[in-house]
GROMACS .gro file of C-alpha atoms in nm:
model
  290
    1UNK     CA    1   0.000   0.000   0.000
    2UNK     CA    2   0.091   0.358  -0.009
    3UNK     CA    3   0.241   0.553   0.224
    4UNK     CA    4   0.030   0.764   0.404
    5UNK     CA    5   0.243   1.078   0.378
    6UNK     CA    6   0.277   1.114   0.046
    7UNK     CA    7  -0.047   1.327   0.014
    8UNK     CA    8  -0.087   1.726  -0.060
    9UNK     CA    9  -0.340   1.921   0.110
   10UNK     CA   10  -0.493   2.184  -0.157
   11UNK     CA   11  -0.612   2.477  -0.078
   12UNK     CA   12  -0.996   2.422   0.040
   13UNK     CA   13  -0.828   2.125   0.320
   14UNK     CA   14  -0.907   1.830   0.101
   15UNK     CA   15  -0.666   1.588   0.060
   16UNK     CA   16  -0.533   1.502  -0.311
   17UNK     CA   17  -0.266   1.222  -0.326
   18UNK     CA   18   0.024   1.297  -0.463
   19UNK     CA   19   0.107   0.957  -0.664
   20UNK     CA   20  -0.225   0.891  -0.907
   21UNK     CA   21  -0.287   0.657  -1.161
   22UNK     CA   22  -0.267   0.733  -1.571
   23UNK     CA   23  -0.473   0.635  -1.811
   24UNK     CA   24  -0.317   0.740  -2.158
   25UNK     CA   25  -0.391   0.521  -2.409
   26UNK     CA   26  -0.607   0.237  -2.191
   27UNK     CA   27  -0.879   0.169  -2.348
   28UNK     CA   28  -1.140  -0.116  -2.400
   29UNK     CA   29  -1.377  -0.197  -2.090
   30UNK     CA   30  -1.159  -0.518  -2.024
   31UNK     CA   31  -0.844  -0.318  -2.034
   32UNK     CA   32  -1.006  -0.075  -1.802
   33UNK     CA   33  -1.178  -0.282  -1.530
   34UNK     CA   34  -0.896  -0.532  -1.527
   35UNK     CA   35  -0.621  -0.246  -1.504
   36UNK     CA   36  -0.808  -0.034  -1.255
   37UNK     CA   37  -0.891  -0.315  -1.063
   38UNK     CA   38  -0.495  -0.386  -0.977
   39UNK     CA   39  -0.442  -0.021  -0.908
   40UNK     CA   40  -0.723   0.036  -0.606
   41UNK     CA   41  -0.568  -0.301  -0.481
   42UNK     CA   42  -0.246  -0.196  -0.479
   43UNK     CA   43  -0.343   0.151  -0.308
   44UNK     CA   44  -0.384   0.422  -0.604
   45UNK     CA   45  -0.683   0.629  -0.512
   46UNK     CA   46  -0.649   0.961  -0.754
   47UNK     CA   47  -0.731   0.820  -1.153
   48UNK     CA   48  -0.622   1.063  -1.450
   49UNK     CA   49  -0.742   1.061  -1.768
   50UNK     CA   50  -0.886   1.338  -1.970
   51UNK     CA   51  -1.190   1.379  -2.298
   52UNK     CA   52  -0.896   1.358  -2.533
   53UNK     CA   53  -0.750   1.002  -2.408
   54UNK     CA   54  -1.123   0.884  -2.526
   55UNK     CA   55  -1.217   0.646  -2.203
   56UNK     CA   56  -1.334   0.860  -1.959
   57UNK     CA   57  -1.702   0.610  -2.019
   58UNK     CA   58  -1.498   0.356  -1.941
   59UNK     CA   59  -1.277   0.439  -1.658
   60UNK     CA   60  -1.690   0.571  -1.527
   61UNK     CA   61  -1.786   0.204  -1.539
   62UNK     CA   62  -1.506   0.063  -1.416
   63UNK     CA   63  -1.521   0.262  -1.076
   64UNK     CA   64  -1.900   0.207  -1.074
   65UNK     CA   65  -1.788  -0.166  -1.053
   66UNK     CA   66  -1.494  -0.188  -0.892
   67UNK     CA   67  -1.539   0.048  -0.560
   68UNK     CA   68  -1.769  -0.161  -0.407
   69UNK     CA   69  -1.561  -0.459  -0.435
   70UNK     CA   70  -1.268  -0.297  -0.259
   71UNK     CA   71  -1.532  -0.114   0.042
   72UNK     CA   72  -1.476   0.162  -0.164
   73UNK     CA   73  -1.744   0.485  -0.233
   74UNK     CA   74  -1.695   0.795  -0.431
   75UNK     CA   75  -1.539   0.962  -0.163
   76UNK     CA   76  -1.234   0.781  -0.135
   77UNK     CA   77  -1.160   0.865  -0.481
   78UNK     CA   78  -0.962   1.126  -0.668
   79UNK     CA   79  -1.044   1.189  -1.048
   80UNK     CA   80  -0.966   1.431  -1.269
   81UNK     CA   81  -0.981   1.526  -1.634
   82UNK     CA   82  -0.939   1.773  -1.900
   83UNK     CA   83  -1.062   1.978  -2.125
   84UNK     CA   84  -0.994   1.889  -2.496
   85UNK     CA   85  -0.803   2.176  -2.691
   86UNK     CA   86  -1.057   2.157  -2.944
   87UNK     CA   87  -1.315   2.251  -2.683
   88UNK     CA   88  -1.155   2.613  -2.573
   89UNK     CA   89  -1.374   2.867  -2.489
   90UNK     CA   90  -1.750   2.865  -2.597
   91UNK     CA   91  -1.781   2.491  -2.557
   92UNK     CA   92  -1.598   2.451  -2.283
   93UNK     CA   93  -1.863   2.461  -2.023
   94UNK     CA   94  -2.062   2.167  -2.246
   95UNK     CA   95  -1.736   1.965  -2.243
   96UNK     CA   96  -1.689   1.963  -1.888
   97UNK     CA   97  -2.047   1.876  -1.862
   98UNK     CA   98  -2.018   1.559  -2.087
   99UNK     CA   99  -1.697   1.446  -1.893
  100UNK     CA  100  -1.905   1.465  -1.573
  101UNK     CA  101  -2.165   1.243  -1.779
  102UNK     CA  102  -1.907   1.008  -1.925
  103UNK     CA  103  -1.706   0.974  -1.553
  104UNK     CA  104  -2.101   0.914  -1.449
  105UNK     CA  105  -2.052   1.056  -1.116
  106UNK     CA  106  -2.157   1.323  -0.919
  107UNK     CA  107  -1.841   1.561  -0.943
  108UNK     CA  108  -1.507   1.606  -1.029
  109UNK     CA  109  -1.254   1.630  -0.829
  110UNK     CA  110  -0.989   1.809  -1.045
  111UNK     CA  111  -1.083   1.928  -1.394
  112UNK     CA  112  -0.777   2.100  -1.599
  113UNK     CA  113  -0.696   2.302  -1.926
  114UNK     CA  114  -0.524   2.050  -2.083
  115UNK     CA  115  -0.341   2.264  -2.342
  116UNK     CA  116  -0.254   2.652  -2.317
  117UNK     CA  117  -0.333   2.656  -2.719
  118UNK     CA  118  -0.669   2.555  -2.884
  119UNK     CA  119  -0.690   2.364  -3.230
  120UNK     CA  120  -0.771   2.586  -3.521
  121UNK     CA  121  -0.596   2.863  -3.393
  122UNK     CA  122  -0.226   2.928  -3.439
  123UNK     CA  123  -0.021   2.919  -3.209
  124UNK     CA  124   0.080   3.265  -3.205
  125UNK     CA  125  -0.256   3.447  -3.225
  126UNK     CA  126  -0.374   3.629  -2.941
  127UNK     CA  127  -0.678   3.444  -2.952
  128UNK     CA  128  -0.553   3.147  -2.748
  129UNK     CA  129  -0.543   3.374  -2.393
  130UNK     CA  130  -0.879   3.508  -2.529
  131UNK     CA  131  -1.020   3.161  -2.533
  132UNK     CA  132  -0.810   3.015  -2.163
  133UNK     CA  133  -0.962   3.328  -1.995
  134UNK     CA  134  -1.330   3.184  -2.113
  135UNK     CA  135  -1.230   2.854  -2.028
  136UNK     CA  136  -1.158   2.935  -1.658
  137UNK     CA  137  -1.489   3.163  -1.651
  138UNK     CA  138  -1.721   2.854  -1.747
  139UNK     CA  139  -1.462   2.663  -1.493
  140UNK     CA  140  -1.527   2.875  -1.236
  141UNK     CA  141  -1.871   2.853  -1.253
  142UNK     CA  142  -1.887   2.464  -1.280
  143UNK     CA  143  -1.700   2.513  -0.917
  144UNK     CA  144  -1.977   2.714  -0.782
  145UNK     CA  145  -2.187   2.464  -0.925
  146UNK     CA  146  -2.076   2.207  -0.745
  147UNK     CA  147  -1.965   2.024  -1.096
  148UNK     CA  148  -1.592   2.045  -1.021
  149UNK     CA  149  -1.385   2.052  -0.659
  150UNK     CA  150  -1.101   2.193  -0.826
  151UNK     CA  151  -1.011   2.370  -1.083
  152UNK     CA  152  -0.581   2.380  -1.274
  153UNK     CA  153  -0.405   2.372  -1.587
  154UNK     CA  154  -0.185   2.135  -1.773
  155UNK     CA  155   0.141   2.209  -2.004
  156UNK     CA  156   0.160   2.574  -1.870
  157UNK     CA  157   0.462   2.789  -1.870
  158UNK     CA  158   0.512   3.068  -1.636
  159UNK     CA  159   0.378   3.322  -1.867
  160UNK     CA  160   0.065   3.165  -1.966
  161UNK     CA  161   0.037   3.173  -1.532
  162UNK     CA  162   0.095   3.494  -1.478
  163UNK     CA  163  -0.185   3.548  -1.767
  164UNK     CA  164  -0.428   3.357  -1.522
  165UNK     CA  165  -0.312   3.453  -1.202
  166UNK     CA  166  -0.342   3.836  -1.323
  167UNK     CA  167  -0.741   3.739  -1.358
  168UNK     CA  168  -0.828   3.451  -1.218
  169UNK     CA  169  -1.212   3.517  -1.173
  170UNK     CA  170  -1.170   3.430  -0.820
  171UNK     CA  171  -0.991   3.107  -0.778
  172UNK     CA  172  -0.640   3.005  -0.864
  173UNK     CA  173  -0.533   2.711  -1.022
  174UNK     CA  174  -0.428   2.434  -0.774
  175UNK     CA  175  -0.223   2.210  -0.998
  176UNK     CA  176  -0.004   2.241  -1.318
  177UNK     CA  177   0.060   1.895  -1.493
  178UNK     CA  178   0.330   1.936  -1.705
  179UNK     CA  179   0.639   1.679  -1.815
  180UNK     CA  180   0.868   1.641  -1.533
  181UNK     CA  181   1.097   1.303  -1.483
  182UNK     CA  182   1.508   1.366  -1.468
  183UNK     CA  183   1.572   1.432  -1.850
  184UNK     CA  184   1.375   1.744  -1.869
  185UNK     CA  185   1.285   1.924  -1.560
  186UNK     CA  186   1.248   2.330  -1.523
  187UNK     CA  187   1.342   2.511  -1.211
  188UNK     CA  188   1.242   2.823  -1.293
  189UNK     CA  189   0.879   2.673  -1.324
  190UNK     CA  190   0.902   2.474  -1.039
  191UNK     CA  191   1.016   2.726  -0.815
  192UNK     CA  192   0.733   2.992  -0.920
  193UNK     CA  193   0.438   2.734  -0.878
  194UNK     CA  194   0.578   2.686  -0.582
  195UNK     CA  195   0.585   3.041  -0.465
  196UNK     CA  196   0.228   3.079  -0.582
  197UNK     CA  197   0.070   2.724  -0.430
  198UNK     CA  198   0.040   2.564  -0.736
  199UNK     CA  199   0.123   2.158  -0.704
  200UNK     CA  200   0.321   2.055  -0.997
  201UNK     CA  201   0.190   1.701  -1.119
  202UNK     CA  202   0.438   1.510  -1.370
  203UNK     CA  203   0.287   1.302  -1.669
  204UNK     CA  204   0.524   1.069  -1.784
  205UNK     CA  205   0.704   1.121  -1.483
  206UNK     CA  206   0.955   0.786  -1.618
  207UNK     CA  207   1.006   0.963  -1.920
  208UNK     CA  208   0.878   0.895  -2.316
  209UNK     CA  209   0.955   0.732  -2.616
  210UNK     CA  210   1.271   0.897  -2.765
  211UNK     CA  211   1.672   0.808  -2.861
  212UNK     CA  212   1.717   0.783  -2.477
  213UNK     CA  213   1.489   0.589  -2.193
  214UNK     CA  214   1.618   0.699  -1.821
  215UNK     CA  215   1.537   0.372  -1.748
  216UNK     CA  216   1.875   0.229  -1.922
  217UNK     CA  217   2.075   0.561  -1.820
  218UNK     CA  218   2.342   0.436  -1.656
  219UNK     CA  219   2.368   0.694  -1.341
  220UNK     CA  220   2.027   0.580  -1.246
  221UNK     CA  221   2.088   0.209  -1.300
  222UNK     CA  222   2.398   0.295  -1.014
  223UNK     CA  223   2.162   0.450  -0.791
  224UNK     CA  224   1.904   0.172  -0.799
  225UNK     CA  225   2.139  -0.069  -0.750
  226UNK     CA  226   2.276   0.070  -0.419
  227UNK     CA  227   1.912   0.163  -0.284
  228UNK     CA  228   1.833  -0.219  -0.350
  229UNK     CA  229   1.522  -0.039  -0.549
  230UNK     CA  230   1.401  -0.047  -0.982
  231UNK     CA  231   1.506   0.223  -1.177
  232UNK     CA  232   1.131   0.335  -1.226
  233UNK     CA  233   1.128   0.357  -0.841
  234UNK     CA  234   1.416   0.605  -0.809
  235UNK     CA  235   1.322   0.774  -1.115
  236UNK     CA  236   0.944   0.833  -0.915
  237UNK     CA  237   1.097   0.884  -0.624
  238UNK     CA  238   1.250   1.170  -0.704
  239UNK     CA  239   0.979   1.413  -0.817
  240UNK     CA  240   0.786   1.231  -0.488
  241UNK     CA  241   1.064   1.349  -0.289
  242UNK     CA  242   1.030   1.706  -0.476
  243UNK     CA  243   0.646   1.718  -0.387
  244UNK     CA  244   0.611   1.689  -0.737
  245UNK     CA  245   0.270   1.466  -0.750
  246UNK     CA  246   0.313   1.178  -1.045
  247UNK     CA  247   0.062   0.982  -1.243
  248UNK     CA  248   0.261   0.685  -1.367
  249UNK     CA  249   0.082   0.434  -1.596
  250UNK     CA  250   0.134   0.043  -1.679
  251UNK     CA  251  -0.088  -0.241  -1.738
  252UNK     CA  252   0.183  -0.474  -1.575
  253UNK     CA  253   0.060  -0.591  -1.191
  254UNK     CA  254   0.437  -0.571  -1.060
  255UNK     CA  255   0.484  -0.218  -1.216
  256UNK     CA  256   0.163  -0.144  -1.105
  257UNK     CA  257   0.302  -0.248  -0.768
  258UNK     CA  258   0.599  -0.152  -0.734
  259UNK     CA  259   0.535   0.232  -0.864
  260UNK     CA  260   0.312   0.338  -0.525
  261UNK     CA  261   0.606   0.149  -0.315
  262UNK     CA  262   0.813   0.501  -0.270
  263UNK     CA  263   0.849   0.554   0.104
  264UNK     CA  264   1.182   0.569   0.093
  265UNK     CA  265   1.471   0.855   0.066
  266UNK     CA  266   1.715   0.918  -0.200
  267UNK     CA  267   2.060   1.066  -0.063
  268UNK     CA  268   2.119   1.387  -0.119
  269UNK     CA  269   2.411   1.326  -0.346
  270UNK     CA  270   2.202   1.084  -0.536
  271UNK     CA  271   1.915   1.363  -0.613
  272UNK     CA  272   2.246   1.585  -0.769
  273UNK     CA  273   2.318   1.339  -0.955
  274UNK     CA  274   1.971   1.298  -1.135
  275UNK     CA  275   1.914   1.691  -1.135
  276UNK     CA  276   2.206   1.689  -1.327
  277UNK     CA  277   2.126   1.425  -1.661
  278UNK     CA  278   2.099   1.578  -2.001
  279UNK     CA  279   1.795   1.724  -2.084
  280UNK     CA  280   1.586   1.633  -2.372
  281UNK     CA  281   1.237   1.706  -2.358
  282UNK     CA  282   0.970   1.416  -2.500
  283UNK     CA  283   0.623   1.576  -2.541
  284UNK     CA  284   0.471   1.865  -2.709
  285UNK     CA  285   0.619   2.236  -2.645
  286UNK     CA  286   0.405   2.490  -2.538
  287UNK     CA  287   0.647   2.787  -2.544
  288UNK     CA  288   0.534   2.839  -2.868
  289UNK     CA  289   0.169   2.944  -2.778
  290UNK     CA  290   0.077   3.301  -2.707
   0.00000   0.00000   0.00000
């Protein structure tokens, strides 16, 4: 099971773990129960997926099943989705609405912009702050509605924050889910959602598809070795040991074990040593989006 101290406390007192389960690219109800099903048994209580990943209906079903079987309600549940790009601004409000339908429950606990940018619009027009700005507004009112806990943003860089922050219709994003694993990491960003009480949440916090897996870097392979631990664990470990929340994703029981087993430290010198790995960045850029 978890530990019990790896949680964050947002802003309104509620509790939000900080390691969560993805859902990128699951799909099928089998996939989904089956999956699921090994991740509220091995202690993963917050769920991720968003109306672009195309199984939110699914993921809905499978908790409808699946709590009751582990003395599990609603309650003890974290989810949280996004909003598609191609849903920006005047049909945002209806999106979030039909992910509430699809998730077929009574809120959501975390409901994010998934992408700074919107599709049909390039990326430099000033259109795309016109159209986050009435995102948050129908966000904001989903809130009051009682549709949505919480409200963040995903794949922002500091200046599409200080966009929101400068009008945030009342509430502040809680999260920002961006990349973050030891090949590409940003300290600038860290350090200013950290100053503002914004959790950072990593997706593919063990990296991506690319010319170089961390997994097989051979600095980390050293470092697992001597904490008797996998190199997913260390590589988990230390955003966990940031306070960087991390929604890892595998279909494999052990890996599906073994990434909520982090209750452990990682020497200082150790954490230098993975600050310090080349960085190459995996997933899509949004510096380029006004």
């Amino acid at each position: 099971m978890m530990s019990t101290n790896l949680k964050f406390r947002l802003p309104t007192g509620e509790i939000m773990p900080l390691i969560g389960f993805g859902t990128w690219m699951l799909r099928g109800d089998k996939v989904l129960t089956k999956t699921l099903d090994l991740a509220l048994k091995a202690g993963y209580r917050l769920f991720d997926t968003a109306d672009m990943y195309g199984n939110e209906a699914e993921i809905g079903r499978a908790l409808k099943e699946l709590l009751p079987k582990h003395n599990l309600s609603r309650k003890d549940v974290f989810i949280q989705t996004k909003l598609d790009p191609g849903n920006q601004g005047g049909r945002s409000y209806k999106a979030l609405r039909q992910s509430l339908y699809n998730l077929d429950c009574e809120y959501i606990d975390l409901y994010l912009i998934h992408w700074p940018g919107s599709y049909g619009v390039a990326d430099k027009s000033p259109e795309n702050a016109a159209l986050r700005d009435d995102s948050w507004q129908k966000m904001v009112r989903a809130v009051k509605e009682g549709l949505i806990r919480h409200i963040g943003v995903s794949n922002y860089t500091i200046r599409h924050l200080k966009q929101l922050l400068s009008n945030n219709h009342g509430i502040k994003p809680v999260v920002n889910q961006v990349e973050w694993h030891p090949f590409w990491h940003q300290k600038d960003l860290y350090e200013f959602c950290k100053e503002q009480g914004i959790l950072l949440q990593a997706y593919q916090p063990l990296g991506g598809p690319g010319n170089r897996d961390i997994m097989d870097d051979r600095e980390v392979k050293k470092i697992a070795k001597k904490l008797d631990k996998t190199t997913a664990q260390v590589i988990l470990r230390w955003s966990v040991q940031q306070n960087i929340a991390i929604i890892p994703k595998s279909q494999t029981e052990e890996h599906i074990y073994s990434n909520i087993q982090l209750d452990f430290t990682i020497p200082e010198e150790d954490m230098k040593t993975l600050f310090s790995l080349e960085q190459q960045k995996y997933d899509w850029d949004p510096e380029t989006i006004a």
